[in-house]
């Protein structure tokens, strides 16, 4: 059986070809972003650009798909690119080993309009807002991940326009900042679960929560592309 045979049973030959023609720009290769990219690669996306300036640390191993003893200390973007190509050598995988910082020269190197979808899986609010703003300006659909730390119940995740969110503290901040800029209707993944109180300033995490969030985002992106709701 071929690499795409099982996928083709679900979405047909034309669906497979549509994914092969599609490009997605993903910011952040952490617990959420790594699983987004993993699922996109296995779904057969033709182009995946990944942006992350961090290196793999031992504390990532509990939740990040690229984090193992063998990858500790390596650049996340490069490790993820290598993984994409091991899944699908025909994918055009692009690795950018720096953080997306609004106003920096490195941020200006991206032409958002070259991609069919943008995924924001970064932590910094200023970067999230800028990524969303630039995606909207370029006319490219974007989905943004809200907080997944201090959560234990992956069944509480939802994807909805930012105006419909509740409970999530990060979504509240992003919602306010987007409203100030007149940006509405941005799809976000968020959780209605109240955060677990850990007593630590470092967010707690567990294997099955950010991974679920990443797979939900990837499913959303793939289905939107297949339904003709992207730039393909």
Coordinates of C-alpha atoms in Angstrom, one line a residue:
X1 CA 0.0 0.0 0.0
X2 CA 1.2 3.5 -0.7
X3 CA 1.8 6.3 1.8
X4 CA -1.5 8.0 1.0
X5 CA -3.7 5.0 0.2
X6 CA -5.6 5.0 3.5
X7 CA -6.1 8.8 3.4
X8 CA -7.3 8.6 -0.2
X9 CA -10.1 6.2 0.9
X10 CA -11.5 9.1 3.0
X11 CA -10.9 12.2 0.9
X12 CA -10.4 10.8 -2.6
X13 CA -7.7 11.3 -5.1
X14 CA -8.5 15.0 -5.7
X15 CA -8.4 15.6 -1.9
X16 CA -5.0 14.1 -1.7
X17 CA -3.8 16.3 -4.6
X18 CA -5.3 19.4 -3.0
X19 CA -3.3 18.7 0.2
X20 CA -0.2 18.1 -1.8
X21 CA -0.7 21.6 -3.4
X22 CA -1.2 23.3 0.0
X23 CA 1.3 25.1 2.2
X24 CA 0.9 25.9 5.9
X25 CA 3.1 28.2 8.0
X26 CA 3.3 27.1 11.7
X27 CA 4.8 29.3 14.4
X28 CA 5.9 27.3 17.5
X29 CA 7.1 23.7 17.7
X30 CA 6.2 23.0 21.3
X31 CA 3.6 20.7 22.8
X32 CA 0.9 22.0 20.6
X33 CA 2.8 23.0 17.4
X34 CA 4.7 19.8 17.2
X35 CA 1.6 17.7 17.0
X36 CA 0.0 20.1 14.5
X37 CA 3.0 19.6 12.2
X38 CA 3.1 15.9 12.8
X39 CA -0.5 15.5 11.7
X40 CA -0.1 17.9 8.7
X41 CA 2.9 15.9 7.5
X42 CA 1.1 12.6 7.8
X43 CA -1.9 14.0 6.1
X44 CA 0.3 14.8 3.1
X45 CA 0.7 18.5 3.0
X46 CA 3.0 19.6 0.3
X47 CA 4.7 22.5 2.0
X48 CA 5.2 23.1 5.8
X49 CA 7.2 26.0 7.1
X50 CA 8.1 25.9 10.8
X51 CA 9.3 28.7 13.0
X52 CA 10.9 28.3 16.4
X53 CA 14.2 29.5 17.9
X54 CA 14.2 27.2 20.9
X55 CA 16.2 24.1 21.6
X56 CA 14.8 20.8 23.0
X57 CA 15.2 20.5 26.7
X58 CA 14.7 17.6 29.1
X59 CA 11.6 19.2 30.5
X60 CA 10.0 19.0 27.1
X61 CA 10.0 15.2 27.0
X62 CA 6.8 14.8 28.9
X63 CA 4.7 16.4 26.1
X64 CA 6.5 17.4 22.9
X65 CA 6.6 14.9 20.1
X66 CA 10.2 15.7 19.0
X67 CA 11.6 15.7 22.5
X68 CA 13.7 12.6 23.4
X69 CA 17.0 12.0 25.1
X70 CA 18.5 11.9 21.7
X71 CA 17.3 15.3 20.7
X72 CA 17.9 17.3 23.9
X73 CA 20.0 20.4 23.0
X74 CA 19.1 20.4 19.3
X75 CA 17.2 23.1 17.5
X76 CA 13.5 22.3 17.5
X77 CA 12.9 23.6 14.0
X78 CA 15.6 21.4 12.5
X79 CA 14.5 18.3 14.5
X80 CA 11.0 18.8 13.3
X81 CA 12.1 19.4 9.7
X82 CA 14.0 16.1 9.8
X83 CA 11.0 14.3 11.2
X84 CA 8.7 15.8 8.4
X85 CA 11.0 14.5 5.7
X86 CA 11.3 11.1 7.4
X87 CA 7.4 10.9 7.1
X88 CA 7.1 12.4 3.7
X89 CA 10.3 13.0 1.7
X90 CA 8.3 14.8 -1.0
X91 CA 7.1 17.6 1.4
X92 CA 8.8 20.9 1.0
X93 CA 9.8 21.4 4.7
X94 CA 11.3 24.8 5.7
X95 CA 12.9 25.3 9.1
X96 CA 13.4 28.8 10.5
X97 CA 15.5 28.6 13.7
X98 CA 14.5 31.9 15.4
X99 CA 11.6 33.3 17.4
X100 CA 9.0 35.4 15.6
X101 CA 9.3 38.9 17.2
X102 CA 7.2 41.7 15.8
X103 CA 9.3 44.5 14.3
X104 CA 12.4 42.4 14.0
X105 CA 14.0 41.9 10.6
X106 CA 13.6 38.2 10.9
X107 CA 9.8 38.6 11.2
X108 CA 9.7 40.5 7.9
X109 CA 11.2 37.6 5.9
X110 CA 7.8 35.8 5.8
X111 CA 5.4 36.4 3.0
X112 CA 2.2 35.2 4.6
X113 CA 0.3 35.4 1.2
X114 CA 2.5 32.5 0.0
X115 CA 0.8 30.1 2.3
X116 CA -2.8 28.6 2.4
X117 CA -3.1 28.6 6.1
X118 CA -1.3 30.0 9.2
X119 CA -1.1 28.3 12.6
X120 CA -0.1 30.3 15.7
X121 CA 1.2 28.1 18.5
X122 CA 3.5 30.5 20.3
X123 CA 3.3 31.8 23.8
X124 CA 4.1 35.5 23.6
X125 CA 1.0 37.6 23.3
X126 CA 2.6 40.3 21.1
X127 CA 3.7 37.7 18.6
X128 CA 0.3 36.1 18.5
X129 CA -1.4 39.4 17.8
X130 CA 1.1 40.3 15.1
X131 CA 0.8 36.8 13.4
X132 CA -3.0 37.1 13.4
X133 CA -2.9 40.7 12.1
X134 CA -0.5 39.9 9.3
X135 CA -2.4 36.8 8.3
X136 CA -5.6 38.8 8.1
X137 CA -3.9 41.6 6.1
X138 CA -2.6 38.9 3.6
X139 CA -6.0 37.4 3.3
X140 CA -4.8 34.0 4.7
X141 CA -6.9 32.0 7.2
X142 CA -5.3 31.7 10.6
X143 CA -6.0 29.6 13.7
X144 CA -4.4 30.5 17.1
X145 CA -3.8 28.2 20.1
X146 CA -4.8 29.6 23.5
X147 CA -3.5 28.3 26.8
X148 CA -3.0 24.5 27.3
X149 CA -1.0 24.7 30.5
X150 CA -2.4 23.5 33.9
X151 CA -5.1 21.5 32.2
X152 CA -5.9 17.8 32.7
X153 CA -9.1 17.3 30.6
X154 CA -8.5 17.3 26.8
X155 CA -12.2 16.8 26.1
X156 CA -12.8 20.4 27.1
X157 CA -11.0 21.9 24.1
X158 CA -13.1 23.7 21.5
X159 CA -12.4 25.6 18.3
X160 CA -14.5 28.8 18.0
X161 CA -14.2 32.5 17.0
X162 CA -12.3 34.5 19.6
X163 CA -15.4 36.4 20.6
X164 CA -17.1 33.1 21.8
X165 CA -14.3 32.1 24.2
X166 CA -14.7 31.9 27.9
X167 CA -12.7 30.8 31.0
X168 CA -9.2 30.9 29.3
X169 CA -7.1 33.8 30.7
X170 CA -4.9 33.9 27.6
X171 CA -8.0 34.1 25.3
X172 CA -9.3 37.0 27.4
X173 CA -6.1 39.0 26.8
X174 CA -5.9 38.1 23.1
X175 CA -9.6 39.0 22.6
X176 CA -9.1 42.4 24.1
X177 CA -6.0 43.2 22.0
X178 CA -7.7 42.1 18.8
X179 CA -10.8 44.2 19.6
X180 CA -8.5 47.2 19.9
X181 CA -7.3 46.6 16.4
X182 CA -10.8 45.9 15.0
X183 CA -10.0 42.3 14.2
X184 CA -12.9 39.9 14.6
X185 CA -13.9 36.3 13.9
X186 CA -10.4 34.7 14.3
X187 CA -10.6 31.0 15.0
X188 CA -8.9 29.9 18.2
X189 CA -8.5 26.7 20.1
X190 CA -9.2 27.1 23.8
X191 CA -10.3 25.1 26.9
X192 CA -13.3 25.7 29.1
X193 CA -11.6 23.8 31.9
X194 CA -10.6 25.9 34.9
X195 CA -6.8 25.8 35.3
X196 CA -5.5 23.4 37.9
X197 CA -3.9 25.3 40.8
X198 CA -0.3 24.1 41.1
X199 CA 1.3 26.8 43.3
X200 CA 4.1 27.1 40.7
X201 CA 4.8 30.0 38.4
X202 CA 5.7 27.4 35.7
X203 CA 2.7 25.9 34.0
X204 CA 2.1 22.3 34.6
X205 CA 1.6 20.0 31.6
X206 CA 0.9 16.3 30.7
X207 CA 1.3 14.3 27.6
X208 CA -2.3 14.0 26.4
X209 CA -3.4 17.6 26.6
X210 CA -1.2 19.7 24.3
X211 CA -1.1 16.8 21.9
X212 CA -4.9 16.7 21.7
X213 CA -4.9 20.5 21.1
X214 CA -2.4 20.1 18.2
X215 CA -4.4 17.3 16.5
X216 CA -7.6 19.3 16.8
X217 CA -5.9 22.3 15.1
X218 CA -4.4 20.1 12.4
X219 CA -7.8 18.6 11.7
X220 CA -9.4 22.0 11.5
X221 CA -6.8 23.2 9.0
X222 CA -7.0 20.1 6.8
X223 CA -10.8 20.1 6.7
X224 CA -10.9 23.8 5.9
X225 CA -8.4 23.2 3.0
X226 CA -10.4 20.3 1.7
X227 CA -13.6 22.3 1.9
X228 CA -12.1 25.1 -0.1
X229 CA -11.9 27.6 2.8
X230 CA -8.2 28.3 2.3
X231 CA -6.1 29.9 -0.4
X232 CA -5.6 26.7 -2.5

